[in-house]
Coordinates of C-alpha atoms in Angstrom, one line a residue:
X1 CA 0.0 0.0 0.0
X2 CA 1.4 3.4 -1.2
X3 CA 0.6 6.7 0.8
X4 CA 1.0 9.7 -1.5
X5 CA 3.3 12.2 0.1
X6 CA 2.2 16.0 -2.3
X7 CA 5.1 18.1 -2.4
X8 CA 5.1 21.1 -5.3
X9 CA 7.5 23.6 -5.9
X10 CA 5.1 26.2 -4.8
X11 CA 7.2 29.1 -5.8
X12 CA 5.3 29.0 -8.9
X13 CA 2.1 30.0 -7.4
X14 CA 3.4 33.3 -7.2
X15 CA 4.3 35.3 -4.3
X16 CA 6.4 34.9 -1.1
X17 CA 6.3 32.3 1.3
X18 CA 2.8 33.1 2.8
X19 CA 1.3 32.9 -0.4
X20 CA 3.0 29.6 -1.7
X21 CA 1.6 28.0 1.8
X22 CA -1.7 29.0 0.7
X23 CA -1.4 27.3 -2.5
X24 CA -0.5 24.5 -1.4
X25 CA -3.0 24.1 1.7
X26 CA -5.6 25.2 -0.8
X27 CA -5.2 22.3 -3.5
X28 CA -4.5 19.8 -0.4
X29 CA -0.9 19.5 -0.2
X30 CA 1.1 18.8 3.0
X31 CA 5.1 19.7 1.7
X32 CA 6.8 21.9 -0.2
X33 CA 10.1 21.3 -2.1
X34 CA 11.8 25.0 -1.3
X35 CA 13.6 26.9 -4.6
X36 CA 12.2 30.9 -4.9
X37 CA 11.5 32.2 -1.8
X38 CA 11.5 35.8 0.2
X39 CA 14.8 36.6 -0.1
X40 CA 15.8 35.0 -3.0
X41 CA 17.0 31.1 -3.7
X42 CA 16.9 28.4 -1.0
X43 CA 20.7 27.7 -1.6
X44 CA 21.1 31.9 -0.8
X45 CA 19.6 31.3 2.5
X46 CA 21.8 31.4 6.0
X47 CA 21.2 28.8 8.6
X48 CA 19.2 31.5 10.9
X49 CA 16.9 32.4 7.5
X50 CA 15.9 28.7 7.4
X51 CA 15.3 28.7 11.1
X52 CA 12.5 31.1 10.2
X53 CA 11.4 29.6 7.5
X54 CA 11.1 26.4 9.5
X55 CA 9.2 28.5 11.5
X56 CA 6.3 29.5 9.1
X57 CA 6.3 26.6 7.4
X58 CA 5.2 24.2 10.6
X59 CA 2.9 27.5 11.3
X60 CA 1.4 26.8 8.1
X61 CA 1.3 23.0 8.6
X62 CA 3.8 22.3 5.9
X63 CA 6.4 20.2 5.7
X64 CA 9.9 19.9 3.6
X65 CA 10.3 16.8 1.4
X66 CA 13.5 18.3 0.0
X67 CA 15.8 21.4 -1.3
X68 CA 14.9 22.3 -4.7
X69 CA 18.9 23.6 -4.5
X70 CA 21.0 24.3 -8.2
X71 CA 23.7 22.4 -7.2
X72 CA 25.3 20.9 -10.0
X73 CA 24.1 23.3 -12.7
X74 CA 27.2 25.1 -13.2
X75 CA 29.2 24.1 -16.5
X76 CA 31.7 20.6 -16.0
X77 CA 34.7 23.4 -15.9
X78 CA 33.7 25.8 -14.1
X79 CA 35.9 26.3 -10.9
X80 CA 34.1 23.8 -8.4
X81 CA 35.3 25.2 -5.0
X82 CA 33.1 28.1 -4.1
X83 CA 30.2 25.9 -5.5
X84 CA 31.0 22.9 -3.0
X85 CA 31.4 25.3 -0.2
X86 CA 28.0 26.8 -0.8
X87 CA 26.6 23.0 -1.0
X88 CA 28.4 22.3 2.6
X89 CA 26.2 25.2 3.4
X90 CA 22.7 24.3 2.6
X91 CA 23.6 20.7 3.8
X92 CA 23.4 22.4 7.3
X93 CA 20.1 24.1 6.0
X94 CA 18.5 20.7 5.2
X95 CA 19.1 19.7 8.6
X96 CA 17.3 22.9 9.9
X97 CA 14.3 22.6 8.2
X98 CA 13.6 19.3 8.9
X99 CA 14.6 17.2 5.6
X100 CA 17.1 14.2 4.7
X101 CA 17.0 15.2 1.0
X102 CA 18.8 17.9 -1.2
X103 CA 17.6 17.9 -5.0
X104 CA 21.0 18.1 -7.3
X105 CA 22.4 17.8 -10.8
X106 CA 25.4 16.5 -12.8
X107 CA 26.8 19.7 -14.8
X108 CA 26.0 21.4 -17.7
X109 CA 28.3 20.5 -20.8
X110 CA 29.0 22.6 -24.2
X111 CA 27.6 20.9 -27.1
X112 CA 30.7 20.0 -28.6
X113 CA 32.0 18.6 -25.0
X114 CA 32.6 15.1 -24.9
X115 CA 30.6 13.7 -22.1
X116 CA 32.5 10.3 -22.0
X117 CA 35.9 12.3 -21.9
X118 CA 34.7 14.4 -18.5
X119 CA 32.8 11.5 -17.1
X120 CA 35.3 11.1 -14.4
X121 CA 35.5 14.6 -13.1
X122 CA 31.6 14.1 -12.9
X123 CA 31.8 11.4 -10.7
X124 CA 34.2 13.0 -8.5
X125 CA 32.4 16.1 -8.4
X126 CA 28.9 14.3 -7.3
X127 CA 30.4 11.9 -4.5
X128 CA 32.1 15.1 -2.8
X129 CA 28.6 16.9 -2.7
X130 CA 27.6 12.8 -1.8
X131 CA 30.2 12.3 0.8
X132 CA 29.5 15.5 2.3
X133 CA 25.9 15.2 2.6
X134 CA 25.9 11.7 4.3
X135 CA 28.0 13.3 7.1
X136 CA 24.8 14.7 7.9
X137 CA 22.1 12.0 7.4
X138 CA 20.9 14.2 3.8
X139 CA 20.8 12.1 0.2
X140 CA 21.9 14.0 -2.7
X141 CA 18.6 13.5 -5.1
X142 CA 20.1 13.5 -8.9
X143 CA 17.8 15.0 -11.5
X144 CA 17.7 14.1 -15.0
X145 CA 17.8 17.1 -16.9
X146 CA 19.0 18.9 -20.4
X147 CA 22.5 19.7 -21.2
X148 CA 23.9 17.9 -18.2
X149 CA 25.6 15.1 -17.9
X150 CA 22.6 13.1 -16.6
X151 CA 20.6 13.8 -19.5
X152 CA 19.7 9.9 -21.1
X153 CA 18.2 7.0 -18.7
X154 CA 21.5 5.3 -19.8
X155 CA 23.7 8.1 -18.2
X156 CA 21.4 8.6 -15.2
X157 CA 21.7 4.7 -14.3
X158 CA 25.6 5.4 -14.8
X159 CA 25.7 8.2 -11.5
X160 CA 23.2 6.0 -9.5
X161 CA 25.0 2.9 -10.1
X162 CA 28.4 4.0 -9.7
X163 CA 27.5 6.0 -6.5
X164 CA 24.8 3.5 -4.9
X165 CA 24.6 3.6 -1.7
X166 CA 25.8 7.7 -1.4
X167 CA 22.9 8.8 -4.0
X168 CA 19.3 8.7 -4.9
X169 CA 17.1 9.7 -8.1
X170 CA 14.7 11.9 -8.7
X171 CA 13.0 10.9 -12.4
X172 CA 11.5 13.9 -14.2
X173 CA 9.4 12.5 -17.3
X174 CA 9.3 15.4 -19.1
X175 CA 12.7 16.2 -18.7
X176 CA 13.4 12.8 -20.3
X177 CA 11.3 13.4 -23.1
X178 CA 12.9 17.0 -23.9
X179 CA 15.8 14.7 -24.2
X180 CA 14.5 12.7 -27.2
X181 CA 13.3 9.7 -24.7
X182 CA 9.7 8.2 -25.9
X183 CA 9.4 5.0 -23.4
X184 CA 8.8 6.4 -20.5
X185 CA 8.0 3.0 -18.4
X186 CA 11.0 2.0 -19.7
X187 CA 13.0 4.6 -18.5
X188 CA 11.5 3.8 -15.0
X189 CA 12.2 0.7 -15.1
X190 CA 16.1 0.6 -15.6
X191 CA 16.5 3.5 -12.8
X192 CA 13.5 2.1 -10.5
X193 CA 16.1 0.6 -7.7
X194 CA 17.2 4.2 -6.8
X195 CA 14.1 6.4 -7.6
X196 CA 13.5 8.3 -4.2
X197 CA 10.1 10.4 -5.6
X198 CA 8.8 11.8 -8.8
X199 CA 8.5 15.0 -10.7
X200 CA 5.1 15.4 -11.7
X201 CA 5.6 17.3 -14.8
X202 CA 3.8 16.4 -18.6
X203 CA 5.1 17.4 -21.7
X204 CA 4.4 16.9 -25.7
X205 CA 6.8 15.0 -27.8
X206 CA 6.3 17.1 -30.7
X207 CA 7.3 20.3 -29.3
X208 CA 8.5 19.7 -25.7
X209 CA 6.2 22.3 -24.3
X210 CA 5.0 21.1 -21.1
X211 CA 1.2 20.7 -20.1
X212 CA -0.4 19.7 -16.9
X213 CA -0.2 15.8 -15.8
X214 CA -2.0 13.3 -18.0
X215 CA -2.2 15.6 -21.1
X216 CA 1.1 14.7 -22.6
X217 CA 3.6 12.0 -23.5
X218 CA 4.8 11.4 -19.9
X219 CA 2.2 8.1 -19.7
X220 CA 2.0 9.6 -15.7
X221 CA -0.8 7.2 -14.8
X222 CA 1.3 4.0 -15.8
X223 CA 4.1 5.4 -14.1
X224 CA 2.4 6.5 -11.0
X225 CA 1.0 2.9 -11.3
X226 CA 4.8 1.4 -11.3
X227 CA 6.0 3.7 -8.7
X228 CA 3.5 3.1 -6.7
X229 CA 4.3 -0.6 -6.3
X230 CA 7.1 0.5 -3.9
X231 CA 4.7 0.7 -1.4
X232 CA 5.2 3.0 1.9
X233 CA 5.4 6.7 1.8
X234 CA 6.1 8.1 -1.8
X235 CA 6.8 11.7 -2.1
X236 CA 5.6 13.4 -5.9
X237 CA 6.8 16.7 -6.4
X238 CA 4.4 18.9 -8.9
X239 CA 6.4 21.2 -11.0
X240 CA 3.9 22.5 -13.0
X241 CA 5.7 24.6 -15.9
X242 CA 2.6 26.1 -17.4
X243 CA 2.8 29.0 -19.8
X244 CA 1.2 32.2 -18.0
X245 CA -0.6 34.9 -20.3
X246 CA -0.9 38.1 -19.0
X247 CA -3.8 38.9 -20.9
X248 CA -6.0 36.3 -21.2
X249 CA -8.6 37.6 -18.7
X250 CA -8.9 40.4 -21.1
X251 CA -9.1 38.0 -23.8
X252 CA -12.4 36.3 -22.1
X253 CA -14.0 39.3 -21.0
X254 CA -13.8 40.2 -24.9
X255 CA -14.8 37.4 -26.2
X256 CA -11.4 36.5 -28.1
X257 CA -9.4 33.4 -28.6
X258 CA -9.5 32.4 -25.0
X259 CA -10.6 29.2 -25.9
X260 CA -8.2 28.2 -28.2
X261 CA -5.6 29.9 -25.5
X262 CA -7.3 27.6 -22.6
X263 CA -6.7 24.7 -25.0
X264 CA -2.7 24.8 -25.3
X265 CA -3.2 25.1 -21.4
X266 CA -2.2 28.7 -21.4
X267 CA -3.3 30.6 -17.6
X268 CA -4.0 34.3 -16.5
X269 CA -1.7 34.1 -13.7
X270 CA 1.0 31.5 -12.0
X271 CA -1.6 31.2 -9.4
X272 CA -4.1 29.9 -12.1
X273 CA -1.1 27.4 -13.7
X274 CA -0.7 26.2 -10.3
X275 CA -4.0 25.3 -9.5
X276 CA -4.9 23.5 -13.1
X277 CA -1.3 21.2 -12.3
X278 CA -2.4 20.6 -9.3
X279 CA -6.0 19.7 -9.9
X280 CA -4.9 17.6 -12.8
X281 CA -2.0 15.6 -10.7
X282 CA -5.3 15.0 -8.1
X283 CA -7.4 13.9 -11.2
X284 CA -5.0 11.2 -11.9
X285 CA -4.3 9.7 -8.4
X286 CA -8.0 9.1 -8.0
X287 CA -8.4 7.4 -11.5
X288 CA -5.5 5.2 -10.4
X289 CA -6.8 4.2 -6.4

């Protein structure tokens, strides 16, 4: 039996802090995975700034399922040091507010970089921030994601095989298909032993443009269905990515092409994008129970 864990990176709600809480109470979410924020990026924020945002989160009955941190997403050869010594940093912050996970990638590479040539230097460079975080009791959670190393299923088993037992996944379906990947079950299946939670985010093969959950190429209801079989508590973190137009309240109070902009899952505001991912993440976890 699987208990559903709704995390979200709220920050695209809109707003502060006080405001992402209310988005996420209001579509029935109990954590938040931390990136924009008050005063800037989680991986910005001092120990004694996390304190009080521990503070109003468990206020706001909200918990942390992980740091939605950058780490990683600087190019392979960039200078590494004042990166790693901002990671030792937010490791600390984990602690504070109250998770054992930190949300990282596997560097950016030029196009005409040879991935196989730097592959070492990746490795080192993800069991440091790995090494570092265990001191603490935090898993490093690696992303799949364009343009860095990680980008393929085949590279993404590569870091979680030759760092199992220091590092976890975190599988992002629409990343994977921005990457040319079209089985997405299959995917799961050859990085399954080290998926830690999902990113719920959809997107179309054709253009890559990401809609909300269940309206793309992402299959999310098989792979809810596969992840589910872990059983226990499963965290899914809704990263909704939905285009925002400014003016389409105008555009319905006139009459215009609202329709046809409601039907490429265009929204009047971030708060409106938020609530259609969330509502259509919900959707699908009742059609699956």
């Amino acid at each position: 039996m699987t208990e559903w864990l709704l995390s979200a990176f709220a920050d695209e709600a809109g707003g502060g802090i006080v405001d992402q809480i209310r988005a996420l109470r209001e579509n029935g979410f109990s954590h938040i995975e931390p990136r924009g924020l008050d005063a800037g990026n989680i991986s910005d924020y001092t120990a004694e700034q996390c304190r009080e945002l521990r503070k109003i989160l468990d206020d706001g009955g909200i918990g942390v399922s992980a740091i939605g941190s950058p780490f990683g997403k600087i190019g392979i050869e960039e200078n590494f040091v004042p990166h790693f010594e901002k990671f030792r940093r937010c490791v600390e912050n984990a602690c504070v507010l109250g998770t054992e996970r930190i949300r990282i990638f596997s560097f950016y590479f030029e196009e005409a970089q040879n991935r196989d040539a730097l592959r070492d230097e990746v490795m080192e460079r993800l069991e440091r921030f790995c090494d570092e975080a265990r001191k603490s009791g935090i898993w490093c959670c690696h992303e799949n994601e364009k343009g860095i190393y990680g980008d393929t299923p085949e590279r993404c088993r590569d870091i979680l095989q030759s760092l199992e037992g220091k590092i976890k996944g975190v599988f992002d379906p629409a990343n994977f298909i921005q990457c040319g990947v079209t089985d997405i079950p299959a995917a799961y299946a050859l990085l399954e032993k080290q998926i830690d939670y999902l990113h719920i985010k959809d997107c179309l093969t054709a253009t890559g443009k990401v809609v909300p959950a269940g309206r793309g190429d992402g299959q999310i209801p098989e792979l809810l269905r596969l992840f589910s079989e872990k059983g226990g508590k499963r965290f899914l973190t809704l990263e909704p990515h939905l285009k925002v137009f400014e003016g389409l309240e105008a555009l319905e109070q006139e009459g215009g092409t609202a329709d046809t902009l409601k039907e490429d899952f265009t929204y009047p505001t971030n708060r409106a994008a938020f609530d259609a991912a969330a509502q259509a993440l919900l959707l699908l976890l009742r059609q699956i129970a």
